[in-house]
Coordinates of C-alpha atoms in Angstrom, one line a residue:
Chain R
G83 CA -94.2 47.1 20.5
A84 CA -95.4 49.7 18.1
G85 CA -97.8 51.5 20.4
V86 CA -97.6 54.0 23.2
S87 CA -96.0 52.3 26.2
Q88 CA -96.6 53.4 29.8
T89 CA -94.9 52.2 33.0
P90 CA -95.7 51.2 35.6
S91 CA -99.1 49.8 34.7
N92 CA -100.0 49.9 38.4
K93 CA -98.6 52.0 41.2
V94 CA -99.7 51.9 44.9
T95 CA -98.2 54.5 47.1
E96 CA -98.7 56.2 50.4
K97 CA -100.0 59.7 50.9
G98 CA -97.1 62.2 50.9
K99 CA -94.8 60.1 48.7
Y100 CA -93.2 61.1 45.3
V101 CA -94.3 59.2 42.2
E102 CA -92.9 59.1 38.6
L103 CA -94.9 57.8 35.7
R104 CA -93.2 57.1 32.4
C105 CA -94.5 57.3 28.8
D106 CA -92.7 56.0 25.7
P107 CA -94.5 57.4 22.6
I108 CA -94.8 55.9 19.2
S109 CA -91.4 56.3 17.4
G110 CA -91.3 59.5 15.5
H111 CA -94.3 61.1 17.1
T112 CA -93.5 64.7 18.0
A113 CA -96.7 65.5 20.0
L114 CA -97.2 64.0 23.4
Y115 CA -100.1 64.4 25.8
W116 CA -100.9 63.5 29.4
Y117 CA -104.5 63.0 30.5
R118 CA -105.9 61.8 33.8
Q119 CA -109.1 59.7 34.1
S120 CA -110.8 59.5 37.5
L121 CA -113.4 56.8 38.3
G122 CA -116.6 57.3 36.3
Q123 CA -115.2 60.3 34.4
G124 CA -113.7 60.9 31.0
P125 CA -110.1 61.7 30.5
E126 CA -109.0 65.2 31.6
F127 CA -106.3 67.1 29.9
L128 CA -103.1 67.7 31.9
I129 CA -100.3 68.8 29.5
Y130 CA -99.2 68.8 25.9
F131 CA -95.6 68.6 24.6
Q132 CA -94.5 69.5 21.1
G133 CA -91.0 68.2 20.9
T134 CA -89.1 68.9 24.1
G135 CA -91.2 71.9 25.2
A136 CA -94.5 72.0 27.1
A137 CA -96.7 73.9 24.7
D138 CA -99.7 73.8 27.0
D139 CA -99.6 72.9 30.7
S140 CA -102.9 74.5 31.6
G141 CA -104.4 71.3 32.8
L142 CA -101.9 70.5 35.6
P143 CA -104.0 70.8 38.8
N144 CA -101.3 72.4 41.0
D145 CA -97.6 72.8 41.5
R146 CA -97.2 69.2 42.8
F147 CA -97.5 68.0 39.2
F148 CA -94.7 68.4 36.8
A149 CA -93.8 66.7 33.5
V150 CA -90.7 66.6 31.4
R151 CA -89.7 65.4 27.9
P152 CA -86.0 66.2 27.8
E153 CA -85.1 64.6 24.5
G154 CA -88.4 64.9 22.7
S155 CA -89.3 61.3 23.0
V156 CA -89.9 59.7 26.5
S157 CA -91.9 61.7 28.9
T158 CA -92.1 61.5 32.7
L159 CA -95.0 62.8 34.8
K160 CA -93.9 63.6 38.3
I161 CA -96.2 64.0 41.3
Q162 CA -94.9 65.3 44.6
R163 CA -96.5 64.9 48.0
T164 CA -99.2 62.6 46.6
E165 CA -102.7 63.0 48.0
R166 CA -105.6 60.5 48.0
G167 CA -107.4 62.6 45.4
D168 CA -104.5 62.0 42.9
S169 CA -105.7 58.4 42.6
A170 CA -106.6 57.9 38.9
V171 CA -105.5 56.3 35.7
Y172 CA -102.9 58.5 34.0
L173 CA -103.1 58.2 30.2
C174 CA -100.4 59.2 27.8
A175 CA -101.0 59.7 24.1
S176 CA -98.9 60.7 21.1
S177 CA -99.5 62.0 17.7
S178 CA -97.4 62.4 14.5
I179 CA -98.5 65.9 14.0
S180 CA -100.2 68.6 16.1
G181 CA -103.9 68.2 15.7
G182 CA -103.6 64.7 14.4
E183 CA -105.1 61.5 15.7
L184 CA -104.1 60.7 19.2
F185 CA -102.8 57.2 20.0
F186 CA -103.3 56.4 23.7
G187 CA -101.3 54.0 25.9
E188 CA -103.0 51.6 28.3
G189 CA -102.5 54.0 31.2
S190 CA -100.8 53.9 34.6
R191 CA -103.2 53.3 37.5
L192 CA -102.1 55.3 40.5
T193 CA -103.6 54.5 43.9
V194 CA -102.7 56.7 46.9
L195 CA -103.5 55.1 50.3
Chain X
D179 CA -118.2 73.0 34.8
Q180 CA -118.7 70.0 32.5
Q181 CA -118.4 71.4 29.0
V182 CA -119.1 68.1 27.3
K183 CA -121.8 65.9 28.7
Q184 CA -122.9 62.4 28.0
N185 CA -126.1 62.0 30.0
S186 CA -126.6 58.3 29.6
P187 CA -124.0 56.3 31.6
S188 CA -125.1 53.1 29.9
L189 CA -127.0 51.7 26.9
S190 CA -128.1 48.2 26.0
V191 CA -128.9 47.3 22.4
Q192 CA -129.8 44.1 20.6
E193 CA -127.3 42.8 18.1
G194 CA -128.1 43.9 14.6
R195 CA -130.1 46.9 15.8
I196 CA -129.0 50.6 15.7
S197 CA -127.1 52.0 18.7
I198 CA -127.4 55.8 19.2
L199 CA -125.1 57.5 21.6
N200 CA -125.6 61.1 22.5
C201 CA -123.4 64.0 23.6
D202 CA -124.1 67.7 24.4
Y203 CA -121.7 70.5 24.8
T204 CA -121.9 74.0 26.2
N205 CA -118.9 75.8 24.7
S206 CA -119.8 77.4 21.4
M207 CA -116.1 77.8 20.5
F208 CA -115.7 74.0 20.0
D209 CA -115.3 73.3 16.3
Y210 CA -114.0 69.8 16.2
F211 CA -115.6 66.7 17.7
L212 CA -114.5 63.2 18.1
W213 CA -115.7 59.8 19.4
Y214 CA -113.3 57.4 21.1
K215 CA -114.0 53.8 22.1
K216 CA -112.4 52.2 25.1
Y217 CA -112.2 48.5 26.1
P218 CA -111.3 47.5 29.7
A219 CA -107.6 47.8 30.5
E220 CA -106.9 49.5 27.2
G221 CA -106.4 53.1 26.2
P222 CA -109.1 54.9 24.2
T223 CA -108.9 54.5 20.5
F224 CA -110.1 57.0 17.9
L225 CA -113.3 56.1 16.1
I226 CA -114.6 58.9 14.0
S227 CA -114.6 62.7 14.0
I228 CA -116.5 65.7 12.5
S229 CA -115.6 69.3 11.9
S230 CA -118.1 72.0 12.7
I231 CA -118.4 72.9 9.0
K232 CA -120.2 69.5 8.4
D233 CA -123.3 68.1 9.9
K234 CA -122.6 64.4 9.1
N235 CA -119.7 62.1 8.7
E236 CA -119.9 58.5 7.9
D237 CA -117.3 55.7 8.1
G238 CA -118.6 52.2 7.5
R239 CA -121.1 51.3 10.2
F240 CA -120.4 54.5 12.2
T241 CA -122.0 57.8 11.5
V242 CA -121.6 61.0 13.5
F243 CA -124.3 63.8 13.3
L244 CA -123.6 67.3 14.5
N245 CA -126.4 69.8 15.3
K246 CA -124.6 73.1 16.1
S247 CA -127.7 75.1 16.9
A248 CA -128.6 72.5 19.6
K249 CA -124.9 71.9 20.6
H250 CA -125.6 68.2 20.2
L251 CA -123.8 65.4 18.5
S252 CA -124.7 61.7 18.2
L253 CA -123.0 58.5 17.1
H254 CA -125.0 55.9 15.2
I255 CA -123.8 52.4 14.9
V256 CA -125.7 50.2 12.5
P257 CA -125.8 47.3 12.6
S258 CA -124.6 46.8 16.1
Q259 CA -122.2 43.9 16.8
P260 CA -121.1 42.2 20.0
G261 CA -117.5 43.6 19.5
D262 CA -119.0 47.1 19.7
S263 CA -119.5 46.6 23.5
A264 CA -117.2 49.2 25.1
V265 CA -117.3 52.6 26.7
Y266 CA -117.7 55.4 24.2
F267 CA -116.4 58.9 24.9
C268 CA -117.2 62.0 22.9
A269 CA -114.6 64.8 22.9
A270 CA -114.4 68.3 21.6
S271 CA -111.7 70.8 20.9
V272 CA -111.2 74.4 19.7
A273 CA -109.0 74.9 16.6
T274 CA -106.4 76.9 18.4
S275 CA -105.9 74.4 21.2
E276 CA -104.5 70.9 21.3
K277 CA -106.6 70.1 24.4
L278 CA -109.5 67.6 24.0
V279 CA -112.4 68.0 26.4
F280 CA -114.0 64.6 27.1
G281 CA -117.5 63.6 28.2
Q282 CA -118.0 61.1 31.0
G283 CA -118.6 58.2 28.7
T284 CA -121.4 55.8 27.9
R285 CA -121.1 52.1 28.4
L286 CA -122.6 50.3 25.4
T287 CA -123.6 46.7 25.7
I288 CA -124.6 44.7 22.6
N289 CA -126.7 41.7 23.5
P290 CA -126.6 38.7 21.2

């Protein structure tokens, strides 16, 4: 498809486990963003990539969260030692230029039991 | 600290009437404001934006008003249609940052 693709769409894991969430942006989009949306809240910024580098990771809540974008296209958000409070929908967005319109994926719903 | 607030969790409007969604912000450094619309099981989609140098921006049935002195913006939809039923998020950013700060959202229901 032509839009932002996120996998898995749903992930259920146990507390303490490691999780990876994948984002495939729109082809040619150089800017990529991760947001987290908890129940009843708006999306909350996590990290922004311009190309391969993380230009702003100020939203990552702690060192259990890490994201990579090694070839400037697909990005993976990695969460170590998951906690119940990590349960949320993780949204990825991409943009053709910095400051341009964001196109969001459908999100990956993470549930930590 | 909630820098962008949407104080109405839900709003119900008759089809054909005007829908007005409100948003307040606290950070005076914000200079760009956006509205996103979200259907269930989909990601948010961009609707309309406004720069702080303007006080109004219009796109078809959608108009956004910005009152900088009151740190308040609103989205007007007229006439409202059933397909407008969705959750609406306002968001704000500072020119030097790529980070968008979102409000909690308002669920709009358009009744036929």
